[in-house]
CSV table of C-alpha atoms in Angstrom, one decimal:
chain,number,residue,atom,x,y,z
A,1,MET,CA,103.2,-8.3,75.7
A,2,PRO,CA,102.4,-10.7,78.6
A,3,ALA,CA,105.2,-9.1,80.5
A,4,LEU,CA,103.9,-5.6,79.9
A,5,LYS,CA,100.4,-6.7,81.1
A,6,LYS,CA,101.9,-8.2,84.2
A,7,ILE,CA,103.8,-5.0,85.0
A,8,ALA,CA,100.6,-2.9,84.4
A,9,SER,CA,98.6,-5.2,86.6
A,10,THR,CA,101.2,-4.9,89.4
A,11,VAL,CA,101.2,-1.0,89.1
A,12,ILE,CA,97.4,-0.8,89.3
A,13,SER,CA,97.3,-3.2,92.3
A,14,ALA,CA,99.8,-1.2,94.1
A,15,ALA,CA,97.9,2.0,93.4
A,16,LEU,CA,94.7,0.5,94.7
A,17,LEU,CA,96.4,-0.8,97.9
A,18,SER,CA,97.9,2.7,98.5
A,19,SER,CA,94.5,4.4,98.2
A,20,LEU,CA,92.9,1.8,100.6
A,21,ALA,CA,95.7,2.4,103.0
A,22,LEU,CA,95.4,6.2,102.8
A,23,THR,CA,91.6,6.2,103.3
A,24,PRO,CA,91.6,5.1,106.9
A,25,ALA,CA,94.6,7.4,107.5
A,26,HIS,CA,92.5,10.4,106.2
A,27,ALA,CA,89.6,9.3,108.4
A,28,ALA,CA,91.9,9.1,111.4
A,29,ASP,CA,93.2,12.6,110.7
A,30,LYS,CA,89.6,13.9,110.6
A,31,ASP,CA,88.9,12.1,113.9
A,32,LYS,CA,92.0,13.8,115.4
A,33,LYS,CA,90.8,17.2,114.2
A,34,ASP,CA,87.4,16.5,115.7
A,35,ASP,CA,89.0,15.4,119.0
A,36,LYS,CA,90.7,18.8,119.2
A,37,GLN,CA,87.4,20.6,119.2
A,38,PRO,CA,86.4,21.9,122.6
A,39,LYS,CA,83.9,19.7,124.4
A,40,PRO,CA,81.1,21.1,126.6
A,41,PRO,CA,81.6,20.5,130.3
A,42,SER,CA,80.0,17.4,131.7
A,43,THR,CA,78.3,19.5,134.3
A,44,MET,CA,76.4,22.6,133.4
A,45,SER,CA,73.9,24.9,135.2
A,46,SER,CA,70.3,23.6,135.5
A,47,LEU,CA,69.0,27.2,135.9
A,48,GLY,CA,65.8,27.3,133.9
A,49,GLY,CA,65.3,23.6,133.9
A,50,GLU,CA,67.1,20.3,134.4
A,51,GLN,CA,67.1,19.4,130.7
A,52,LEU,CA,69.2,22.5,130.1
A,53,ALA,CA,72.1,21.0,132.2
A,54,LYS,CA,72.4,18.2,129.6
A,55,THR,CA,74.9,18.2,126.8
A,56,GLY,CA,73.8,18.1,123.2
A,57,ALA,CA,70.6,19.1,121.5
A,58,GLN,CA,67.5,19.1,123.8
A,59,VAL,CA,64.0,19.1,122.2
A,60,ASN,CA,60.7,17.5,123.1
A,61,LEU,CA,58.8,17.0,119.9
A,62,GLY,CA,55.1,16.6,120.0
A,63,PRO,CA,52.6,15.4,117.3
A,64,GLY,CA,53.2,17.3,114.0
A,65,ALA,CA,56.4,19.1,115.2
A,66,PRO,CA,59.1,19.5,112.6
A,67,VAL,CA,62.5,18.0,113.4
A,68,LEU,CA,65.4,20.3,114.2
A,69,PRO,CA,67.3,21.7,111.3
A,70,LYS,CA,70.2,19.5,110.0
A,71,LYS,CA,73.9,20.4,110.1
A,72,LEU,CA,73.7,22.8,113.0
A,73,SER,CA,77.3,23.4,114.0
A,74,GLY,CA,77.0,26.0,116.7
A,75,ARG,CA,78.8,25.0,119.9
A,76,SER,CA,75.8,26.4,121.8
A,77,TRP,CA,72.3,27.7,120.8
A,78,VAL,CA,68.9,28.5,122.2
A,79,VAL,CA,65.5,29.1,120.6
A,80,ALA,CA,63.0,30.7,123.0
A,81,ASP,CA,59.6,32.3,123.0
A,82,ALA,CA,60.4,35.9,124.0
A,83,GLU,CA,57.1,36.6,125.7
A,84,SER,CA,56.3,33.3,127.6
A,85,GLY,CA,60.0,32.6,128.3
A,86,ASP,CA,59.5,29.0,127.0
A,87,ILE,CA,62.7,27.5,125.6
A,88,LEU,CA,61.6,25.5,122.6
A,89,ALA,CA,64.9,23.8,122.0
A,90,ALA,CA,68.5,24.2,123.1
A,91,HIS,CA,72.0,22.8,122.6
A,92,ASN,CA,74.6,23.2,125.4
A,93,ALA,CA,72.6,26.2,126.6
A,94,HIS,CA,74.7,26.9,129.7
A,95,TRP,CA,78.2,26.3,128.1
A,96,ARG,CA,80.3,29.3,129.2
A,97,LEU,CA,82.0,30.7,126.0
A,98,PRO,CA,83.6,34.0,125.0
A,99,PRO,CA,80.6,36.2,123.9
A,100,ALA,CA,82.4,38.7,121.6
A,101,SER,CA,80.3,41.8,120.8
A,102,THR,CA,77.0,40.2,121.8
A,103,LEU,CA,78.1,41.3,125.3
A,104,LYS,CA,77.4,44.9,124.1
A,105,MET,CA,73.7,44.0,124.7
A,106,LEU,CA,74.5,43.8,128.4
A,107,PHE,CA,76.5,47.1,128.2
A,108,ALA,CA,73.5,48.8,126.5
A,109,ASP,CA,70.9,47.3,128.9
A,110,THR,CA,73.0,48.5,131.9
A,111,VAL,CA,74.2,52.0,130.7
A,112,LEU,CA,71.5,53.2,128.3
A,113,PRO,CA,68.9,54.2,131.0
A,114,ALA,CA,71.5,56.3,132.8
A,115,LEU,CA,72.6,58.5,129.9
A,116,GLN,CA,69.6,60.6,129.2
A,117,PRO,CA,68.5,62.6,127.4
A,118,THR,CA,69.9,61.3,124.1
A,119,THR,CA,70.7,64.9,123.1
A,120,LEU,CA,73.3,65.0,125.9
A,121,THR,CA,76.7,65.8,124.4
A,122,HIS,CA,80.3,64.8,125.1
A,123,THR,CA,83.6,66.1,123.7
A,124,VAL,CA,85.9,63.2,123.2
A,125,LYS,CA,89.4,63.2,124.8
A,126,GLU,CA,92.4,61.3,123.4
A,127,SER,CA,92.7,59.3,126.7
A,128,GLU,CA,89.2,57.9,126.2
A,129,LEU,CA,90.2,56.1,123.0
A,130,ALA,CA,93.7,55.1,124.1
A,131,GLY,CA,92.6,51.8,125.6
A,132,VAL,CA,90.5,50.5,122.6
A,133,GLY,CA,91.9,47.1,121.8
A,134,GLU,CA,93.9,46.4,118.7
A,135,GLY,CA,91.8,45.1,115.8
A,136,SER,CA,88.6,46.5,117.3
A,137,SER,CA,85.6,47.3,115.3
A,138,LEU,CA,85.3,51.1,115.2
A,139,VAL,CA,82.6,53.6,114.1
A,140,GLY,CA,85.2,56.3,113.6
A,141,ILE,CA,85.0,58.6,116.6
A,142,LYS,CA,87.7,61.4,116.7
A,143,GLU,CA,89.2,63.1,119.6
A,144,ASP,CA,88.2,66.8,120.3
A,145,GLN,CA,85.0,66.2,118.4
A,146,THR,CA,81.6,66.5,120.1
A,147,TYR,CA,78.9,63.8,119.8
A,148,THR,CA,75.4,63.3,121.3
A,149,VAL,CA,74.6,60.2,123.3
A,150,HIS,CA,72.3,59.3,120.4
A,151,ASP,CA,75.2,59.4,117.9
A,152,LEU,CA,77.3,57.2,120.2
A,153,TRP,CA,74.6,54.5,120.7
A,154,LEU,CA,74.1,54.3,116.9
A,155,GLY,CA,77.9,53.6,116.8
A,156,VAL,CA,77.5,50.8,119.3
A,157,PHE,CA,74.5,49.1,117.8
A,158,LEU,CA,75.1,49.6,114.1
A,159,ARG,CA,78.9,49.4,113.8
A,160,SER,CA,79.7,47.6,117.0
A,161,GLY,CA,82.1,50.4,117.7
A,162,ASN,CA,84.4,49.8,120.6
A,163,ASP,CA,85.4,53.4,120.4
A,164,ALA,CA,81.8,54.4,121.1
A,165,VAL,CA,81.6,51.9,124.0
A,166,HIS,CA,84.6,53.5,125.6
A,167,VAL,CA,83.3,57.0,125.3
A,168,LEU,CA,79.9,56.0,126.7
A,169,SER,CA,81.7,54.2,129.6
A,170,GLU,CA,83.6,57.5,130.3
A,171,MET,CA,80.3,59.3,130.5
A,172,TYR,CA,78.9,56.6,132.8
A,173,GLY,CA,81.8,56.7,135.3
A,174,GLY,CA,84.8,54.9,133.8
A,175,ILE,CA,85.6,51.4,132.5
A,176,PRO,CA,85.9,49.8,136.0
A,177,ALA,CA,82.6,51.3,137.2
A,178,THR,CA,80.9,50.2,134.0
A,179,VAL,CA,82.2,46.6,134.2
A,180,THR,CA,81.1,46.4,137.9
A,181,ALA,CA,77.6,47.7,137.0
A,182,MET,CA,77.3,45.2,134.1
A,183,GLN,CA,78.3,42.3,136.3
A,184,LYS,CA,75.9,43.4,139.0
A,185,HIS,CA,73.1,43.7,136.4
A,186,ALA,CA,73.9,40.3,134.9
A,187,GLU,CA,73.4,38.8,138.4
A,188,GLU,CA,70.1,40.6,138.8
A,189,LEU,CA,69.0,39.2,135.5
A,190,GLN,CA,70.2,35.7,136.7
A,191,ALA,CA,72.6,35.6,133.8
A,192,LEU,CA,74.9,33.6,136.1
A,193,ASP,CA,77.1,32.1,133.4
A,194,THR,CA,78.3,35.6,132.5
A,195,THR,CA,81.6,37.1,133.7
A,196,VAL,CA,82.3,40.6,132.5
A,197,VAL,CA,85.9,41.8,132.0
A,198,SER,CA,85.6,44.4,129.3
A,199,PRO,CA,82.4,46.4,128.5
A,200,ASP,CA,82.7,45.9,124.7
A,201,GLY,CA,83.2,42.1,124.7
A,202,TYR,CA,86.8,42.3,123.4
A,203,ASP,CA,88.6,39.0,124.2
A,204,ALA,CA,89.8,39.0,127.7
A,205,PRO,CA,90.9,36.2,130.1
A,206,GLY,CA,87.9,34.9,132.0
A,207,GLN,CA,85.3,36.8,130.0
A,208,VAL,CA,82.4,34.4,129.2
A,209,SER,CA,78.7,34.2,128.8
A,210,SER,CA,76.3,31.5,127.4
A,211,ALA,CA,73.6,31.2,124.9
A,212,TYR,CA,71.1,31.1,127.8
A,213,ASP,CA,72.5,34.3,129.3
A,214,LEU,CA,72.7,36.2,126.1
A,215,THR,CA,69.0,35.3,125.4
A,216,LEU,CA,68.0,36.5,128.9
A,217,ILE,CA,70.0,39.7,128.3
A,218,ALA,CA,68.4,40.4,124.9
A,219,ARG,CA,65.0,39.8,126.4
A,220,SER,CA,65.7,42.4,129.1
A,221,GLY,CA,67.0,44.9,126.6
A,222,MET,CA,63.9,44.6,124.4
A,223,GLN,CA,61.9,46.0,127.3
A,224,LYS,CA,63.5,49.4,126.6
A,225,LYS,CA,62.3,51.6,123.8
A,226,ASP,CA,65.6,53.2,123.0
A,227,PHE,CA,67.3,49.7,123.0
A,228,ARG,CA,64.6,48.3,120.6
A,229,GLU,CA,64.9,51.3,118.2
A,230,TYR,CA,68.7,51.2,118.0
A,231,ALA,CA,68.8,47.4,117.6
A,232,ALA,CA,66.3,47.6,114.6
A,233,THR,CA,68.0,50.5,112.8
A,234,ALA,CA,69.5,49.4,109.5
A,235,SER,CA,71.5,52.5,108.6
A,236,ALA,CA,72.0,56.1,109.8
A,237,ASP,CA,74.1,59.2,109.2
A,238,PHE,CA,77.0,59.6,111.6
A,239,PRO,CA,78.8,62.9,112.3
A,240,GLY,CA,82.4,63.2,110.9
A,241,GLU,CA,85.0,65.8,111.7
A,242,LYS,CA,84.1,69.4,112.0
A,243,LYS,CA,85.9,71.6,109.6
A,244,GLY,CA,85.3,75.3,110.2
A,245,LYS,CA,81.6,75.8,110.6
A,246,LYS,CA,80.7,72.8,108.5
A,247,ARG,CA,80.6,69.2,109.8
A,248,GLU,CA,80.6,66.3,107.4
A,249,SER,CA,78.6,63.1,108.0
A,250,PHE,CA,78.9,59.6,106.6
A,251,GLU,CA,76.5,56.7,106.5
A,252,ILE,CA,76.9,53.7,108.8
A,253,GLN,CA,75.1,50.4,108.3
A,254,ASN,CA,74.1,47.7,110.8
A,255,THR,CA,76.5,44.8,110.9
A,256,ASN,CA,73.6,42.4,111.7
A,257,ARG,CA,73.2,40.7,108.3
A,258,LEU,CA,69.8,39.3,109.1
A,259,ILE,CA,68.7,43.0,109.0
A,260,THR,CA,70.8,44.3,106.1
A,261,GLY,CA,71.4,41.1,104.2
A,262,ASP,CA,74.5,40.1,102.2
A,263,ILE,CA,75.7,37.8,99.4
A,264,GLY,CA,74.1,34.5,100.3
A,265,VAL,CA,72.1,35.9,103.2
A,266,ASP,CA,68.6,37.5,102.8
A,267,PRO,CA,67.2,39.9,105.3
A,268,TYR,CA,65.1,37.8,107.6
A,269,LYS,CA,61.4,38.4,107.5
A,270,GLY,CA,60.2,39.9,110.8
A,271,ILE,CA,63.7,40.6,112.2
A,272,ALA,CA,64.0,43.5,114.7
A,273,GLY,CA,67.6,43.2,116.1
A,274,VAL,CA,69.5,42.3,118.2
A,275,LYS,CA,73.4,41.9,118.0
A,276,ASN,CA,76.2,40.0,116.3
A,277,GLY,CA,79.8,39.6,117.3
A,278,TYR,CA,83.2,38.1,116.3
A,279,THR,CA,86.6,37.8,117.9
A,280,THR,CA,89.4,35.3,117.5
A,281,HIS,CA,88.5,33.3,120.6
A,282,ALA,CA,84.7,33.7,120.4
A,283,GLY,CA,84.3,33.0,116.7
A,284,ASN,CA,81.0,34.3,115.4
A,285,THR,CA,78.2,34.9,117.9
A,286,PHE,CA,74.7,36.2,117.3
A,287,THR,CA,71.4,36.9,119.2
A,288,GLY,CA,68.4,37.8,117.2
A,289,VAL,CA,64.7,38.6,117.8
A,290,ALA,CA,62.0,38.2,115.2
A,291,GLU,CA,58.2,38.2,115.0
A,292,ARG,CA,55.8,36.2,112.8
A,293,ASN,CA,52.0,36.1,113.1
A,294,GLY,CA,52.0,37.7,116.6
A,295,ARG,CA,54.6,35.3,118.0
A,296,VAL,CA,58.1,36.7,119.0
A,297,LEU,CA,61.1,34.4,119.2
A,298,LEU,CA,64.6,34.9,120.4
A,299,VAL,CA,67.6,32.9,119.1
A,300,THR,CA,71.2,32.8,120.1
A,301,VAL,CA,74.0,30.9,118.2
A,302,MET,CA,77.5,30.8,119.5
A,303,ASN,CA,80.6,29.8,117.5
A,304,PRO,CA,79.4,27.6,114.6
A,305,SER,CA,82.2,25.4,113.2
A,306,ALA,CA,80.8,25.3,109.7
A,307,GLU,CA,83.2,26.8,107.2
A,308,GLU,CA,80.5,28.3,104.9
A,309,SER,CA,80.2,32.0,104.7
A,310,HIS,CA,77.8,33.7,107.3
A,311,ALA,CA,77.1,30.3,109.0
A,312,VAL,CA,76.1,32.1,112.2
A,313,TYR,CA,73.3,33.9,110.5
A,314,LYS,CA,72.2,31.0,108.4
A,315,GLU,CA,71.9,28.7,111.4
A,316,ALA,CA,70.1,31.4,113.4
A,317,ALA,CA,67.6,31.8,110.5
A,318,HIS,CA,67.1,28.1,110.3
A,319,LEU,CA,66.4,27.9,114.0
A,320,LEU,CA,64.0,30.8,113.8
A,321,ASP,CA,62.1,29.1,110.9
A,322,TRP,CA,62.0,25.9,113.0
A,323,GLY,CA,60.8,27.7,116.1
A,324,PHE,CA,57.9,29.4,114.3
A,325,ALA,CA,56.9,26.1,112.7
A,326,ALA,CA,57.3,24.2,116.0
A,327,SER,CA,55.6,26.7,118.4
A,328,GLY,CA,52.7,24.9,120.1
A,329,LYS,CA,53.9,21.5,118.9
A,330,VAL,CA,56.8,21.0,121.4
A,331,THR,CA,57.1,20.7,125.1
A,332,PRO,CA,59.5,23.4,126.4
A,333,VAL,CA,62.9,22.1,127.5
A,334,GLY,CA,63.2,24.9,130.0
A,335,GLN,CA,62.4,28.5,130.8
A,336,LEU,CA,64.0,31.9,130.7
A,337,VAL,CA,64.0,32.9,134.3
A,338,PRO,CA,62.8,36.3,135.5
A,339,PRO,CA,65.2,38.7,137.2
A,340,LYS,CA,65.9,38.2,140.9
A,341,SER,CA,63.8,41.1,142.0
A,342,VAL,CA,60.8,39.7,140.1
A,343,ALA,CA,61.4,36.1,141.2
A,344,THR,CA,61.5,37.2,144.9
A,345,GLY,CA,58.5,39.6,144.5
A,346,SER,CA,60.7,42.5,145.7
A,347,ALA,CA,59.8,44.7,142.8
A,348,ASN,CA,56.3,45.9,142.2
A,349,GLY,CA,54.8,42.9,144.0
A,350,GLY,CA,56.5,40.6,141.5
A,351,LYS,CA,54.9,42.1,138.4
A,352,GLY,CA,58.0,43.7,136.9
A,353,ALA,CA,61.6,44.6,137.6
A,354,GLU,CA,62.6,48.0,138.9
A,355,PRO,CA,65.9,49.3,137.8
A,356,ALA,CA,68.2,46.4,138.7
A,357,ALA,CA,70.8,46.8,141.3
A,358,GLY,CA,73.3,46.1,138.5
A,359,ALA,CA,72.0,49.1,136.6
A,360,ASP,CA,73.5,51.6,139.0
A,361,GLN,CA,73.1,54.8,137.2
A,362,GLY,CA,76.8,55.5,137.1
A,363,SER,CA,77.8,58.6,138.9
A,364,GLY,CA,75.5,60.7,136.7
A,365,GLY,CA,72.4,62.0,138.4
A,366,GLN,CA,69.7,61.6,135.8
A,367,ALA,CA,69.2,57.9,135.9
A,368,LYS,CA,66.1,57.1,137.8
A,369,ALA,CA,63.9,59.7,136.2
A,370,ALA,CA,65.3,58.7,132.8
A,371,HIS,CA,64.6,55.1,133.4
A,372,ALA,CA,61.1,55.7,134.6
A,373,ALA,CA,60.4,57.8,131.5
A,374,THR,CA,61.8,55.0,129.3
A,375,ALA,CA,59.6,52.4,131.1
A,376,ALA,CA,56.6,54.6,130.5
A,377,ARG,CA,57.3,55.0,126.9
A,378,GLY,CA,58.2,51.3,126.5
A,379,SER,CA,54.9,49.8,127.6
A,380,GLY,CA,53.0,50.6,124.5
A,381,GLY,CA,52.8,47.3,122.7
A,382,ALA,CA,53.6,45.8,119.3
A,383,GLY,CA,54.4,47.9,116.3
A,384,ILE,CA,55.6,50.9,118.3
A,385,ALA,CA,56.7,53.8,116.0
A,386,LEU,CA,60.3,54.9,116.0
A,387,ALA,CA,61.1,58.3,117.5
A,388,VAL,CA,64.9,58.5,117.8
A,389,VAL,CA,66.2,62.1,117.6
A,390,GLY,CA,68.6,63.2,115.0
A,391,GLY,CA,70.3,61.3,112.1
A,392,MET,CA,68.5,60.1,109.0
A,393,LEU,CA,67.5,56.5,110.0
A,394,VAL,CA,66.5,53.6,107.9
A,395,VAL,CA,64.6,51.2,110.1
A,396,VAL,CA,63.7,47.6,109.5
A,397,ALA,CA,60.2,47.4,107.8
A,398,ALA,CA,59.0,44.8,110.3
A,399,GLY,CA,58.9,47.6,112.9
A,400,VAL,CA,60.1,47.6,116.5
A,401,PHE,CA,57.9,45.7,118.8
A,402,LEU,CA,57.8,45.4,122.6
A,403,VAL,CA,58.5,42.0,124.1
A,404,ASN,CA,55.8,41.6,126.7
A,405,ARG,CA,57.3,39.3,129.4
A,406,ARG,CA,54.9,37.0,131.1
A,407,TRP,CA,56.7,36.0,134.3
A,408,PRO,CA,55.4,32.7,135.8
A,409,LEU,CA,54.3,34.2,139.1
A,410,ALA,CA,54.3,31.9,142.1
A,411,GLY,CA,50.9,30.6,143.2
A,412,LEU,CA,49.2,32.1,140.2
A,413,GLY,CA,50.3,29.8,137.4
A,414,ARG,CA,51.2,31.1,134.0
A,415,ARG,CA,49.1,33.5,132.2
A,416,ALA,CA,47.4,32.0,129.2
A,417,SER,CA,47.7,34.6,126.5
A,418,ALA,CA,49.2,37.9,125.5
A,419,ALA,CA,45.7,39.4,126.0
A,420,ASP,CA,46.2,38.9,129.7
A,421,ASP,CA,49.3,41.1,129.5
A,422,ALA,CA,47.5,43.9,127.7
A,423,ALA,CA,45.5,44.4,130.9
A,424,GLU,CA,48.6,44.6,133.0
A,425,PRO,CA,51.4,46.8,131.5
A,426,THR,CA,54.8,45.1,131.9
A,427,GLU,CA,57.8,46.9,133.3
A,428,PRO,CA,61.2,46.9,131.7
A,429,THR,CA,64.2,45.3,133.2
A,430,GLU,CA,67.8,46.4,133.2
A,431,PRO,CA,71.0,46.7,131.1
A,432,THR,CA,73.4,44.4,129.0
A,433,ALA,CA,76.1,44.5,126.2
A,434,PRO,CA,78.6,42.5,123.7
A,435,ALA,CA,82.0,42.6,121.7
A,436,GLU,CA,83.7,42.0,118.4
A,437,SER,CA,86.6,42.6,116.0
A,438,ALA,CA,86.9,44.9,113.0
A,439,GLU,CA,86.7,45.1,109.2
A,440,GLN,CA,83.9,45.3,106.8
A,441,ASP,CA,82.4,43.7,103.7
A,442,GLU,CA,80.3,45.6,101.3
A,443,PRO,CA,77.3,43.7,99.9
A,444,LYS,CA,74.0,45.4,99.1
A,445,ALA,CA,70.7,44.4,100.5
A,446,SER,CA,67.2,45.8,100.7
A,447,VAL,CA,65.8,46.5,104.1
A,448,GLY,CA,62.2,45.7,104.1
A,449,ALA,CA,60.2,48.2,102.2
A,450,THR,CA,62.9,50.8,102.7
A,451,GLU,CA,65.8,51.8,100.5
A,452,ALA,CA,68.6,49.4,99.7
A,453,THR,CA,71.6,49.8,102.0
A,454,VAL,CA,75.2,48.7,101.9
A,455,ALA,CA,75.7,46.0,104.5
A,456,THR,CA,79.0,46.0,106.4
A,457,GLU,CA,80.1,44.0,109.3
A,458,SER,CA,82.3,45.0,112.1
A,459,ALA,CA,83.2,42.8,114.9
A,460,GLY,CA,85.7,43.6,117.3
A,461,PRO,CA,87.4,43.6,120.5
A,462,ALA,CA,88.4,46.5,122.7
A,463,ALA,CA,89.3,46.9,126.2
A,464,SER,CA,89.6,50.1,128.0
A,465,ALA,CA,88.3,53.7,128.3
A,466,SER,CA,87.2,56.2,130.8
A,467,ALA,CA,84.0,57.6,132.0
A,468,ASP,CA,82.1,60.2,133.9
A,469,PRO,CA,78.3,60.2,133.8
A,470,THR,CA,78.1,63.9,134.3
A,471,GLY,CA,78.6,64.5,130.6
A,472,PRO,CA,81.2,66.4,128.7
A,473,THR,CA,83.4,67.2,131.6
A,474,GLY,CA,84.1,63.7,132.8
A,475,SER,CA,87.4,62.7,134.4
A,476,THR,CA,89.6,60.0,133.0
A,477,ALA,CA,89.3,56.6,134.6
A,478,PRO,CA,91.8,53.7,134.6
A,479,THR,CA,91.8,51.5,131.5
A,480,ALA,CA,90.5,48.0,131.5
A,481,PRO,CA,92.7,45.0,130.7
A,482,THR,CA,93.4,44.5,127.0
A,483,ALA,CA,93.0,41.3,125.2
A,484,PRO,CA,94.3,39.4,122.2
A,485,THR,CA,93.6,41.0,118.9
A,486,ALA,CA,90.7,39.8,116.8
A,487,PRO,CA,90.7,39.2,113.1
A,488,THR,CA,88.5,40.6,110.4
A,489,GLU,CA,84.9,39.5,110.5
A,490,LYS,CA,83.6,38.1,107.3
A,491,SER,CA,80.2,37.0,108.4
């Protein structure tokens, strides 16, 4: 017996020593994994404020201000007041990262004003779909079928359809012309971290943006009535193939899960857009806008490392909750800068931005008049009613509100309240767009006070197409460079 006890004691001791030896090894493996995570550059842009050039979370808490949410894993994020431009908190705001389909915001902000009226039709050619990247999110556009501009924009905003982006690019003047206009418009908006390679955000070498830039772009897009309406649409009927005299239609749902909800994600109270994305290299990206008690906030989250389902939406929702609770209790860490034309006073005496240089109206001829009409319609104020033609639309119950920008005008100081803006109608700025990879989930969720919808997510990459802003008879343009395929999006 004593011998057996001695043997048992020896075995137990050996097991304990083994576990102690393995524990630091496991920790070392974790450290090695963490070391492989990309690090933000030591030097970043200080546009919008010196604090934004610093790495890590930046926040200036005042008395009574809540602390930042715990366990935020996004590589980069920004929470900003959409109207004043104050950045309430940020984390690596100017880190240049792949944007995925959030870049479609820049695409829409650039191209949407040029393709008017929304009843304009286009018959799709096979060549226009040939360059769509492998693994792209698609709305289901078919060659030799005719679609209205309105149909195509629903495909972009709801299903993140790279096929719709390519057809609209064809109508605008071609992929190269669209990319050039988007880049020019990004520069006008002072989204200087952004380099555009593909109009849909499909992974491409050198294509980057930042949480700061995506927030600027979303703010610009929200000046446009059509942009606001599409971004807030939860579901719509989309035309299918025409068989004989009858044309079938099918329902599409918005892939923004803070609008439609999903298992583990509730629709966010007050949400009204804007755009989500996913590709292999970008991970999950998201920019959202929400209103509560008259305050409008923008949030952007890029590439969270958390492995939980829908992390990008959950972290965005936590940041919005924090932002609404912290408003008025924090000192801003920076500002969303106005477009160049406003900053220099070259447009309307500095009170608003004319169509940006980057928003060249393609080679179509209707742009300026259309943009002016959009600006006039878009200066109405909060709670503006939806009036999109065609398609049975289910819209977020929170409504679609106008973001009134209050630029800090030189020599005048900042305006004190939104009431000041009511006296001076603001003018809209110019275009923007994103990218993703394909596939869909199918959870159900209620959309405000409207009917329940099936929420699906597409996210996808794509790269080339053609364009001709003159409408259905456009000529084929060269295709844009393709990029690596993107996996299914499960967020």
